PDB file of C-alpha atoms in Angstrom:
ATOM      1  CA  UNK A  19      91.812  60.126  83.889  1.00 78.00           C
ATOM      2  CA  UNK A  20      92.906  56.285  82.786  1.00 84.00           C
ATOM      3  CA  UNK A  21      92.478  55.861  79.071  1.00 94.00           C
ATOM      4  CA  UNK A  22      89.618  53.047  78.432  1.00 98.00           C
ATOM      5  CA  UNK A  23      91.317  49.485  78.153  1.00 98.00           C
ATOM      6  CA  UNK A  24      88.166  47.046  77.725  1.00 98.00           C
ATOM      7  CA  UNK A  25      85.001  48.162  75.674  1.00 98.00           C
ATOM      8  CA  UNK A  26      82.187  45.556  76.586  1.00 98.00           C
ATOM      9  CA  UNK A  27      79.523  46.069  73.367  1.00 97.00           C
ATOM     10  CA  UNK A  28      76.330  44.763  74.283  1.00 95.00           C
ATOM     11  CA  UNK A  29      73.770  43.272  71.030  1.00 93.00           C
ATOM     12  CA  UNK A  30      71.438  42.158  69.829  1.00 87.00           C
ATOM     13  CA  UNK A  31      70.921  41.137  66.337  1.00 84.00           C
ATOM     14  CA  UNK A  32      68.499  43.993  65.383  1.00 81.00           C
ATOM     15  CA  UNK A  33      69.371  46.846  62.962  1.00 75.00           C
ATOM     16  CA  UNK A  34      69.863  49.252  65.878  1.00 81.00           C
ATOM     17  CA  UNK A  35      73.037  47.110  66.681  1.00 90.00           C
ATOM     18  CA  UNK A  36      74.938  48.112  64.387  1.00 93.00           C
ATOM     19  CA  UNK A  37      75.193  51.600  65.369  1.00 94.00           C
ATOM     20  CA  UNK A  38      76.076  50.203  69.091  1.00 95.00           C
ATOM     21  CA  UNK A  39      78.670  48.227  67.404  1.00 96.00           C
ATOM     22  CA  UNK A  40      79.916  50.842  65.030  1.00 96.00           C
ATOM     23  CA  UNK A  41      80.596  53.489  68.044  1.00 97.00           C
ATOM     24  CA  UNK A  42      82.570  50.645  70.298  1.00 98.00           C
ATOM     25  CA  UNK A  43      84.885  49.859  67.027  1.00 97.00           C
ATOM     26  CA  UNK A  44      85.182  53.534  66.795  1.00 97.00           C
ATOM     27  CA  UNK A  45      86.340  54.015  70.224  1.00 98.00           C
ATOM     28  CA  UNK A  46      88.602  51.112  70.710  1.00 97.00           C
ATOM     29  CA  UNK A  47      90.707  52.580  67.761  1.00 97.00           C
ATOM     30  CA  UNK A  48      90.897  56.386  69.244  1.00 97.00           C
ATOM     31  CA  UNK A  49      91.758  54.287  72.488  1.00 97.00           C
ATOM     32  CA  UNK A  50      94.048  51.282  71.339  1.00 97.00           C
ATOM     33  CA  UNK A  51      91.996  48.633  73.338  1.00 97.00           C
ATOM     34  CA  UNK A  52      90.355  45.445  73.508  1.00 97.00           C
ATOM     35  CA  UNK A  53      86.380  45.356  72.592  1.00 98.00           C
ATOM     36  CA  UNK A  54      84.163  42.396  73.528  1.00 98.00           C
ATOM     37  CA  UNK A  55      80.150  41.450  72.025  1.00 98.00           C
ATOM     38  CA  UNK A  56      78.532  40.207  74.167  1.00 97.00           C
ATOM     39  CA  UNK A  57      75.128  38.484  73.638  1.00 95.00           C
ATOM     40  CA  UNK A  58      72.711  37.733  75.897  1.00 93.00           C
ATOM     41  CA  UNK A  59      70.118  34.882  75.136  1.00 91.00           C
ATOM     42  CA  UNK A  60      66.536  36.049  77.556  1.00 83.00           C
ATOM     43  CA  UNK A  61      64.943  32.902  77.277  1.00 69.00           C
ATOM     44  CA  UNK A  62      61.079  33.555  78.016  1.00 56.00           C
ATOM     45  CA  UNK A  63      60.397  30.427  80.217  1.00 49.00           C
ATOM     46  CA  UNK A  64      62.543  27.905  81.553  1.00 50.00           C
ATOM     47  CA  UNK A  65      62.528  24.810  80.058  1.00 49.00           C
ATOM     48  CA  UNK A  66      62.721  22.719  82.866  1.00 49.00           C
ATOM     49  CA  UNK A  67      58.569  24.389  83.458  1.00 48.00           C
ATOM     50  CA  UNK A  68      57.302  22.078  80.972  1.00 46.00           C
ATOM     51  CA  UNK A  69      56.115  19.276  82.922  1.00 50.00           C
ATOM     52  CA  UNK A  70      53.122  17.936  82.062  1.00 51.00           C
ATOM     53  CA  UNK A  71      51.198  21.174  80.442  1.00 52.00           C
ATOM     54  CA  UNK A  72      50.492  21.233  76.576  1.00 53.00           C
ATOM     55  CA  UNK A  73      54.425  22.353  74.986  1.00 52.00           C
ATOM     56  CA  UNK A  74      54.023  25.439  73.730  1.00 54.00           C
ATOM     57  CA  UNK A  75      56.430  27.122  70.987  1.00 54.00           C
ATOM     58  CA  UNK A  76      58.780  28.365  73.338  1.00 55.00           C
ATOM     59  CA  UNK A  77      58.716  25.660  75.553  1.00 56.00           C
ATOM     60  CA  UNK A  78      59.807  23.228  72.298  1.00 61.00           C
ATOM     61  CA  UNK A  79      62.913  25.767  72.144  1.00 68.00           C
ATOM     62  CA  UNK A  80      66.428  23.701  72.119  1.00 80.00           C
ATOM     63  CA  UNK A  81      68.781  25.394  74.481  1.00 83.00           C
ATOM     64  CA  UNK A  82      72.013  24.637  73.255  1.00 87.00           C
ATOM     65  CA  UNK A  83      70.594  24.843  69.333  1.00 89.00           C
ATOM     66  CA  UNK A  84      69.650  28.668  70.461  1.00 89.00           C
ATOM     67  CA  UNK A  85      73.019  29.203  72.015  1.00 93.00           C
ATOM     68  CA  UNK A  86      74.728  27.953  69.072  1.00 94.00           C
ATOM     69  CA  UNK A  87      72.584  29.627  66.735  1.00 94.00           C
ATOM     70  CA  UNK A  88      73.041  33.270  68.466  1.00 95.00           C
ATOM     71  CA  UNK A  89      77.012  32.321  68.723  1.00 96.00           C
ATOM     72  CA  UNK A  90      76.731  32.068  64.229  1.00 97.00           C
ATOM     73  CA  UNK A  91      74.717  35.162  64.198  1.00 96.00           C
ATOM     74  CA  UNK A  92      77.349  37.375  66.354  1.00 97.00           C
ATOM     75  CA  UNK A  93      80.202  35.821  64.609  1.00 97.00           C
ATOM     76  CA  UNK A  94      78.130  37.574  61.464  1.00 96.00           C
ATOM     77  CA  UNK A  95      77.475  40.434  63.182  1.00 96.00           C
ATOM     78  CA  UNK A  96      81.555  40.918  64.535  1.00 97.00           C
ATOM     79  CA  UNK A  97      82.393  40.381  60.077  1.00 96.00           C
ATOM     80  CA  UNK A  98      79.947  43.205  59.396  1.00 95.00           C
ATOM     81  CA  UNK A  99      80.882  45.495  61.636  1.00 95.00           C
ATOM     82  CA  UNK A 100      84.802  45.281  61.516  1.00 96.00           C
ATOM     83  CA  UNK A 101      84.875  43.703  64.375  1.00 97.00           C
ATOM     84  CA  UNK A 102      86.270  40.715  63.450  1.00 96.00           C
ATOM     85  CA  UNK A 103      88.957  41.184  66.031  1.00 95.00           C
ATOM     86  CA  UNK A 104      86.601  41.262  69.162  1.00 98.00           C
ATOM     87  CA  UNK A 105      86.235  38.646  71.942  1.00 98.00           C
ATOM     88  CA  UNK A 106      83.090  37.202  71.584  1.00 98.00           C
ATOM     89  CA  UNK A 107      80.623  35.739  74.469  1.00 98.00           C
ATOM     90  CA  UNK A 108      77.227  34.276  74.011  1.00 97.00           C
ATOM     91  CA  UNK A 109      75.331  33.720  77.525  1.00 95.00           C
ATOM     92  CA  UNK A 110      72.019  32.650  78.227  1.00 93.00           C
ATOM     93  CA  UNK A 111      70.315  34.573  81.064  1.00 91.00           C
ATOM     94  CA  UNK A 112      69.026  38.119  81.947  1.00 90.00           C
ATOM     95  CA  UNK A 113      70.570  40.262  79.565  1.00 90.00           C
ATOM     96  CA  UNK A 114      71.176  43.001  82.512  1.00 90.00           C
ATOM     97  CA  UNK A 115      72.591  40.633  85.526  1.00 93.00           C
ATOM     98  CA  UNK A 116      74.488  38.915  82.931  1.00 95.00           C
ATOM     99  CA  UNK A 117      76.139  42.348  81.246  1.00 95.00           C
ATOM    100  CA  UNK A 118      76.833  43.244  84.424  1.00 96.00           C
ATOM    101  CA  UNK A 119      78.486  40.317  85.883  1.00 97.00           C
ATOM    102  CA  UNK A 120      80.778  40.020  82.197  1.00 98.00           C
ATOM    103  CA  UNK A 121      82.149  43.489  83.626  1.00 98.00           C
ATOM    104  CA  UNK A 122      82.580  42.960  86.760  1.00 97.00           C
ATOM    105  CA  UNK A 123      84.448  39.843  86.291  1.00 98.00           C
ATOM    106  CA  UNK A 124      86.603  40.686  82.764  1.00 98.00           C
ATOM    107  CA  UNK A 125      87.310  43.969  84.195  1.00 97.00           C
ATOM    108  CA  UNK A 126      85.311  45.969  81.236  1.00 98.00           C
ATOM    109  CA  UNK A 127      86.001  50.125  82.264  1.00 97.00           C
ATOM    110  CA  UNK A 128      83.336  51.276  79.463  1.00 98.00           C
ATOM    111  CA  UNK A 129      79.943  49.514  78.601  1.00 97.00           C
ATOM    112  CA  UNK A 130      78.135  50.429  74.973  1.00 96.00           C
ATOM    113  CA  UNK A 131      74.677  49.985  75.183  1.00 93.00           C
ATOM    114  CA  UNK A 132      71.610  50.999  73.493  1.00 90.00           C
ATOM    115  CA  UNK A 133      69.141  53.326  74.570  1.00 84.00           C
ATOM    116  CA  UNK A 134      65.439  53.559  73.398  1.00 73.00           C
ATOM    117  CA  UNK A 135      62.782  55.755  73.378  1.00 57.00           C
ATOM    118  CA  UNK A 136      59.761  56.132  76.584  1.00 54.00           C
ATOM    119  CA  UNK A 137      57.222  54.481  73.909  1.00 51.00           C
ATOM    120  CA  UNK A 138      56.175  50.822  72.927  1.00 50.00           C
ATOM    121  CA  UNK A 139      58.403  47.946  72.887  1.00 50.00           C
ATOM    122  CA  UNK A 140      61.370  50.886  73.023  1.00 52.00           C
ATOM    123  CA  UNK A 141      60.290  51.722  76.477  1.00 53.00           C
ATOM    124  CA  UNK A 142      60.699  48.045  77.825  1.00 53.00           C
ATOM    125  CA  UNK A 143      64.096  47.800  75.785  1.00 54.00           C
ATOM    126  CA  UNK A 144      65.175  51.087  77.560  1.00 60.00           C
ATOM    127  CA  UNK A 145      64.706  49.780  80.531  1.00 69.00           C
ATOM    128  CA  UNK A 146      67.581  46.997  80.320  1.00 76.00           C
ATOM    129  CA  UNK A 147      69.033  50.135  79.390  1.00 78.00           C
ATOM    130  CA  UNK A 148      68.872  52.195  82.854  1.00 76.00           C
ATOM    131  CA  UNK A 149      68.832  49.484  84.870  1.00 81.00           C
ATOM    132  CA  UNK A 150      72.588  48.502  83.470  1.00 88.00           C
ATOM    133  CA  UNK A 151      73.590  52.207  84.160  1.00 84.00           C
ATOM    134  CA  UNK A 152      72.071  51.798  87.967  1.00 82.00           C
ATOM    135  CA  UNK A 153      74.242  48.726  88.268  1.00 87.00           C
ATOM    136  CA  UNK A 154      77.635  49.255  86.225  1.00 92.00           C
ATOM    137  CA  UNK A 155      80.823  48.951  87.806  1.00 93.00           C
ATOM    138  CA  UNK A 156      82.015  51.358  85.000  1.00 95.00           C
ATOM    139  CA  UNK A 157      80.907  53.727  82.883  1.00 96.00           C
ATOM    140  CA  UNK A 158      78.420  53.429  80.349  1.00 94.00           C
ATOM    141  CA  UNK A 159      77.875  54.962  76.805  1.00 96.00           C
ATOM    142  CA  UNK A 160      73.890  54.735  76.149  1.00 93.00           C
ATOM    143  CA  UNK A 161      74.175  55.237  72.185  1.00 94.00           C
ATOM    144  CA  UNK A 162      70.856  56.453  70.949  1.00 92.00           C
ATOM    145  CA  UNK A 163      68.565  54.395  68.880  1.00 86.00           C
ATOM    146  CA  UNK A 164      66.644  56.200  66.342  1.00 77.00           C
ATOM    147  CA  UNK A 165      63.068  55.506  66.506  1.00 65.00           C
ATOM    148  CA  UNK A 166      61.549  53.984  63.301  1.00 56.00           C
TER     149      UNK A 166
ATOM    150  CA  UNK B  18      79.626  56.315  62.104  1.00 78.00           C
ATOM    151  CA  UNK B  19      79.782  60.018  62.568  1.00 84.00           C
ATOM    152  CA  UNK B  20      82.796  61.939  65.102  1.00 94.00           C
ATOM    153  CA  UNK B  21      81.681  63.635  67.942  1.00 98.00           C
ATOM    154  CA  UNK B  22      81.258  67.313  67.266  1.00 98.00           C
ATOM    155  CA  UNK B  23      79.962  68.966  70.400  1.00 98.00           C
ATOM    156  CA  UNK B  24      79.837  67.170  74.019  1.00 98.00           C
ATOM    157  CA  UNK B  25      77.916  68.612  76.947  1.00 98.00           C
ATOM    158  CA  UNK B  26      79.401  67.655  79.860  1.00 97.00           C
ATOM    159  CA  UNK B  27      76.814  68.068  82.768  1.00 95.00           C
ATOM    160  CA  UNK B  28      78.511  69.655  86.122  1.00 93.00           C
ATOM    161  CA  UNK B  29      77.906  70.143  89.829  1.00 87.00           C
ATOM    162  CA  UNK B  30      80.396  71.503  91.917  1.00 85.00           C
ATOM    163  CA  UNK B  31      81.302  68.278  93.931  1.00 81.00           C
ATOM    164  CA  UNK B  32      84.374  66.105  93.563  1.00 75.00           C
ATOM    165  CA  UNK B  33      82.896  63.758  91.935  1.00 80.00           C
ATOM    166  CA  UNK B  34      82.299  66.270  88.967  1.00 90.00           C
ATOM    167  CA  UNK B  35      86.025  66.120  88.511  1.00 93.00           C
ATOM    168  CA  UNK B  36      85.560  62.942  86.761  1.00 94.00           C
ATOM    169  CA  UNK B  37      83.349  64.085  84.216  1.00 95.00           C
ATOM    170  CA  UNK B  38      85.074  67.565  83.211  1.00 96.00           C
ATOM    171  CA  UNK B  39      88.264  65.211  82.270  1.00 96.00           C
ATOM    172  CA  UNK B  40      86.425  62.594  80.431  1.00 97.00           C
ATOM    173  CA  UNK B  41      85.162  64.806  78.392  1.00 98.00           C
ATOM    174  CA  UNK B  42      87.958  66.840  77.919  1.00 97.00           C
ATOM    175  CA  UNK B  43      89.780  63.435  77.164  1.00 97.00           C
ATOM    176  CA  UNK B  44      86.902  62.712  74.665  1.00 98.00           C
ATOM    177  CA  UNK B  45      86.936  66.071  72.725  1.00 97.00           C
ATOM    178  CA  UNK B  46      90.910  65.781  72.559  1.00 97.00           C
ATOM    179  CA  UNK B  47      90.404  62.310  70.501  1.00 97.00           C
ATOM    180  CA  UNK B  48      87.671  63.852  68.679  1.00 97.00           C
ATOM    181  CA  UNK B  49      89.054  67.277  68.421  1.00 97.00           C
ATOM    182  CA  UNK B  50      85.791  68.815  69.157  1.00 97.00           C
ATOM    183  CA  UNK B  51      84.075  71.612  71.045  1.00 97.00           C
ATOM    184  CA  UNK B  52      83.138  70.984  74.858  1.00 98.00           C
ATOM    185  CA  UNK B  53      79.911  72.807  76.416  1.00 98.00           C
ATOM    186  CA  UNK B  54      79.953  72.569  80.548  1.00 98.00           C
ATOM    187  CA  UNK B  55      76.867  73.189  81.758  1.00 97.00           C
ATOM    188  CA  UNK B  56      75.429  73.401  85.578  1.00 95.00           C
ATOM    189  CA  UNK B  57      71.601  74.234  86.101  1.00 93.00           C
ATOM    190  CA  UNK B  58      71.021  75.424  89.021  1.00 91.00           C
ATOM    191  CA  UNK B  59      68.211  73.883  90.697  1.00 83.00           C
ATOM    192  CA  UNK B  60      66.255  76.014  92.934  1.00 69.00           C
ATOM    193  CA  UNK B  61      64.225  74.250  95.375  1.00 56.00           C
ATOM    194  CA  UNK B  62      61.246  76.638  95.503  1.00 49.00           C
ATOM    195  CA  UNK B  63      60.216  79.515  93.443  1.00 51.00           C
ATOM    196  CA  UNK B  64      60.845  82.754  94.857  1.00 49.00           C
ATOM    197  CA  UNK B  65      57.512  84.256  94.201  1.00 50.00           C
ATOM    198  CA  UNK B  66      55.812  81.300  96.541  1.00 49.00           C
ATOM    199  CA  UNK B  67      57.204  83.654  99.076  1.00 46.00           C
ATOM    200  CA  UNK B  68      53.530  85.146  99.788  1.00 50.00           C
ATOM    201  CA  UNK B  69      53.034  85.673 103.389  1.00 52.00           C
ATOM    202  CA  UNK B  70      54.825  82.948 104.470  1.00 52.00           C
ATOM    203  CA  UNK B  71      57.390  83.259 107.301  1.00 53.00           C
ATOM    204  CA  UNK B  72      60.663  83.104 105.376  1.00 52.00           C
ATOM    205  CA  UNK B  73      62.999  80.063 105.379  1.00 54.00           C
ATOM    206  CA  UNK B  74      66.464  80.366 104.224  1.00 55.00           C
ATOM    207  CA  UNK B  75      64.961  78.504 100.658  1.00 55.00           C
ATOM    208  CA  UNK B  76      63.301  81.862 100.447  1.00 56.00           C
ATOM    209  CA  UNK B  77      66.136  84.370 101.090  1.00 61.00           C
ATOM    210  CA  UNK B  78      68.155  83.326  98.166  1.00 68.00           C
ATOM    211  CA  UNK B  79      68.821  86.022  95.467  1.00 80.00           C
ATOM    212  CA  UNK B  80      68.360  84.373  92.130  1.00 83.00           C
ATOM    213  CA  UNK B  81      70.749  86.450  90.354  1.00 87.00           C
ATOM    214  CA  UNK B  82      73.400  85.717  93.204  1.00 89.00           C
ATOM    215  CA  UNK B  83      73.046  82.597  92.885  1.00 89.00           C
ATOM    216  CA  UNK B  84      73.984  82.407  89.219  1.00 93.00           C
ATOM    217  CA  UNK B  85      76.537  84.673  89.747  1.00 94.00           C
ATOM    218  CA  UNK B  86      77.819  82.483  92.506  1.00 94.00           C
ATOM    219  CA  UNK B  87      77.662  79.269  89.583  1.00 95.00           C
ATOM    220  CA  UNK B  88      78.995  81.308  86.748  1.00 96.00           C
ATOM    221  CA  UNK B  89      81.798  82.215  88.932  1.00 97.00           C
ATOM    222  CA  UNK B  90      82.193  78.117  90.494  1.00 96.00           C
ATOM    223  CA  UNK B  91      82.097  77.065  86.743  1.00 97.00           C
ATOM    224  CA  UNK B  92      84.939  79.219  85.691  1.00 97.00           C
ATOM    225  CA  UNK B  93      87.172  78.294  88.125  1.00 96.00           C
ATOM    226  CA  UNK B  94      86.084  74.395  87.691  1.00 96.00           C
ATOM    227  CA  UNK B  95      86.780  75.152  84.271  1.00 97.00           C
ATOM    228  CA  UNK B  96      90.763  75.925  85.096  1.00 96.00           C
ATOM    229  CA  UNK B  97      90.713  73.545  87.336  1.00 95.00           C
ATOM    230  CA  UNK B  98      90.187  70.097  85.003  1.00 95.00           C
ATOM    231  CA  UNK B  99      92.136  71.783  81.781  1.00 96.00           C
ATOM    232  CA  UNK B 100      88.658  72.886  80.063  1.00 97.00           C
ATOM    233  CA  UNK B 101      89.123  76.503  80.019  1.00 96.00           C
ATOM    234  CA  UNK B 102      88.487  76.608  76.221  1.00 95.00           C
ATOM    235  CA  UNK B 103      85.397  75.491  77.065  1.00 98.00           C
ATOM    236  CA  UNK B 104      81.982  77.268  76.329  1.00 98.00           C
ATOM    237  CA  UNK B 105      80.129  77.470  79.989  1.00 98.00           C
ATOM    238  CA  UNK B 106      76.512  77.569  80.345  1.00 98.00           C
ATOM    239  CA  UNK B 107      74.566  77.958  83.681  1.00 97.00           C
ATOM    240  CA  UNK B 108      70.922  78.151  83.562  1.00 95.00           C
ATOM    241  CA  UNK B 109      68.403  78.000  86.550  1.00 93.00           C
ATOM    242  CA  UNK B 110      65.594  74.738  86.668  1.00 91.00           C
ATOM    243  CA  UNK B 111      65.293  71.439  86.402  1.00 90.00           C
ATOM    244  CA  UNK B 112      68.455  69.686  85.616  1.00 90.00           C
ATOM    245  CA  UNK B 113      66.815  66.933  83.524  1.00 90.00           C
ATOM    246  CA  UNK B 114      64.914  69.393  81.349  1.00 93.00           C
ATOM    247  CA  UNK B 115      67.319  71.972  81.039  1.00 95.00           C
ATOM    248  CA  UNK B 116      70.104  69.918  79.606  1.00 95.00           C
ATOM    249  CA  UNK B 117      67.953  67.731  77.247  1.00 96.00           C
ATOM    250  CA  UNK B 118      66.489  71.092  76.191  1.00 97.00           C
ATOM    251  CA  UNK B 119      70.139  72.632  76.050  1.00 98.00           C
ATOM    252  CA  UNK B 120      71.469  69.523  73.942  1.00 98.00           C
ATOM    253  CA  UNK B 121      68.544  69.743  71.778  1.00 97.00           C
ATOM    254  CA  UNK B 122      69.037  73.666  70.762  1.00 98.00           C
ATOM    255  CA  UNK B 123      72.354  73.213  70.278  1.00 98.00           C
ATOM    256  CA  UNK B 124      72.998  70.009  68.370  1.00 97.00           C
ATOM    257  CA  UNK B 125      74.946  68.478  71.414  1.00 98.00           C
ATOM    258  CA  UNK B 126      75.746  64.566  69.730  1.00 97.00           C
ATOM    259  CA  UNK B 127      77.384  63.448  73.055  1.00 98.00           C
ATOM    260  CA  UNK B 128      75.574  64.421  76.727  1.00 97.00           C
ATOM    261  CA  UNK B 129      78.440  63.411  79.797  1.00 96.00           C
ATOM    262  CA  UNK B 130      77.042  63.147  83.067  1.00 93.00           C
ATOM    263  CA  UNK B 131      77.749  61.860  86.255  1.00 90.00           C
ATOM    264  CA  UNK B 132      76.125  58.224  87.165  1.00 84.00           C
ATOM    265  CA  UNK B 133      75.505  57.528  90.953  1.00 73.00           C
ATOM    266  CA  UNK B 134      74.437  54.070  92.303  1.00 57.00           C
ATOM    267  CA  UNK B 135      71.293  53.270  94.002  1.00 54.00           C
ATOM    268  CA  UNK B 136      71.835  53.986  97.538  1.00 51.00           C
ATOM    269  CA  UNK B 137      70.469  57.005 100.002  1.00 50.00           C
ATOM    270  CA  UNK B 138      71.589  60.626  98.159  1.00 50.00           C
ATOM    271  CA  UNK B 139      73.213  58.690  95.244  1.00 52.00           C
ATOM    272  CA  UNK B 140      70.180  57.552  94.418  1.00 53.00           C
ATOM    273  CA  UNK B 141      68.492  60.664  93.720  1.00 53.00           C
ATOM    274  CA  UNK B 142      71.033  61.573  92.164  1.00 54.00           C
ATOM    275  CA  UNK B 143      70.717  58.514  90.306  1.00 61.00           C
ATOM    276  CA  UNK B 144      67.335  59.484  88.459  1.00 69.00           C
ATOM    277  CA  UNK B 145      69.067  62.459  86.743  1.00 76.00           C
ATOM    278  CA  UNK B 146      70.860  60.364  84.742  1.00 78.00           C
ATOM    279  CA  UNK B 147      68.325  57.912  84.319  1.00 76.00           C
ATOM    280  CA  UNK B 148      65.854  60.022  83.178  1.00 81.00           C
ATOM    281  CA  UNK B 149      68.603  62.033  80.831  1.00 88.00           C
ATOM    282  CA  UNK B 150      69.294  58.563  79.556  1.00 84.00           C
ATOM    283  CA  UNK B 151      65.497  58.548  78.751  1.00 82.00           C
ATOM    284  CA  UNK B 152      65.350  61.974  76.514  1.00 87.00           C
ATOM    285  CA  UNK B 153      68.129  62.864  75.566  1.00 92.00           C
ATOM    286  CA  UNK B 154      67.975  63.527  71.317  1.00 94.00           C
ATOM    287  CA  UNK B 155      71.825  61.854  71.331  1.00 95.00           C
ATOM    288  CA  UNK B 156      74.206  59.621  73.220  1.00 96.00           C
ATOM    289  CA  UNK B 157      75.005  59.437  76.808  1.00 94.00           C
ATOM    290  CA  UNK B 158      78.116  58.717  78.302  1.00 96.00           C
ATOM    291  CA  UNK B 159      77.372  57.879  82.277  1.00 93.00           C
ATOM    292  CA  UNK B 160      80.407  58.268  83.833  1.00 94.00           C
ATOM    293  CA  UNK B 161      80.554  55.968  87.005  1.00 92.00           C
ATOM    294  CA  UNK B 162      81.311  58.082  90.495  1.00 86.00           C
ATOM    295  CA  UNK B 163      82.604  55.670  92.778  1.00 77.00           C
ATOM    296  CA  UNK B 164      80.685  55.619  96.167  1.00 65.00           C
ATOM    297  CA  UNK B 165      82.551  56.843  99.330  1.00 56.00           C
TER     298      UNK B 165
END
């Protein structure tokens, strides 16, 4: 049974993150190994789908100000957590093909997710959830939101 | 961030359940907590649909052999991974509902099951641990089983 050598903590920026990122810094001490956050930025609609159609709010979104935005608020995130010592990646794209790929390619043996509830926006968030544990090259600790 | 106190660790009898016997013995050593293996058995029809059917081999099977027959499989599985301190629990039904309902009773804070990928038996297999992922009342480590 190979110890765990690369903890891939996926976030967002909600309260329920904490607890996600609370667990990886927990394990990466019992195991002596690296941890990476990694957030993924779901843009709604391309921008490039603009054309000539009335902008609306999301299509008046700057890119690279949202990238660089979510990039200040996981540095935050890392200080508040104790994770000040993790890699950090900020990638726009589908949160689940992008998780995935981060493994795959960085060699991550253990992702930390979170996993929601069957009801309401929770049931839509839980399914990023299974469809990362369908996918995973490795395993995957589903740490269990508490639903307000 | 609490410890781990109590992990159920979610067992068949194939190889691939070798993997998740020594994670979690592997977790409760760096937690120093109690391990629960538990294997429902999962009859395929009730016995008393029996009626006046001719009888298939579904229908021959003696319920209380058959737990005998798993009680016996999950001691020796037991020895086998290093988990003989182990509590063991078989119970007959639904896997999904038995171990949610099992982790519930019991204050399980860590479920460890076996995660299959999407593809012909493994896929079945698959929605166990996608709908325990769903339920369960605490975490969920998936442990990947690598396809053959």
């Amino acid at each position: 049974m190979p110890d765990y050598n690369h903890i891939l903590a996926a976030v967002d920026f909600s309260a329920a993150a904490e607890a996600i990122g609370k667990r990886a810094l927990d394990l990466s001490r019992r195991y002596d190994c690296q941890v990476t956050l990694i957030h993924v930025v779901d843009y709604l609609l391309p921008l490039g789908y603009a054309d000539d159609f009335t902008p609306s709010p999301v299509l008046m979104i700057d890119e690279n100000e949202l990238l660089e935005q979510s990039q200040r608020s996981l540095q935050t995130f890392a200080e508040k957590t104790g994770l000040e010592g993790a890699r950090r990646q900020v990638l726009p794209g589908s949160p689940r093909q992008e998780i995935i790929r981060y493994a795959r390619e960085h060699g991550a043996d253990l992702i930390v997710i979170g996993s929601h509830g069957r009801h309401g926006l929770d049931r839509l968030l839980g399914s990023t959830a299974r469809s990362i544990l369908n996918d995973a090259p490795c395993d995957v600790l589903a740490v269990r939101i508490k639903e307000a």
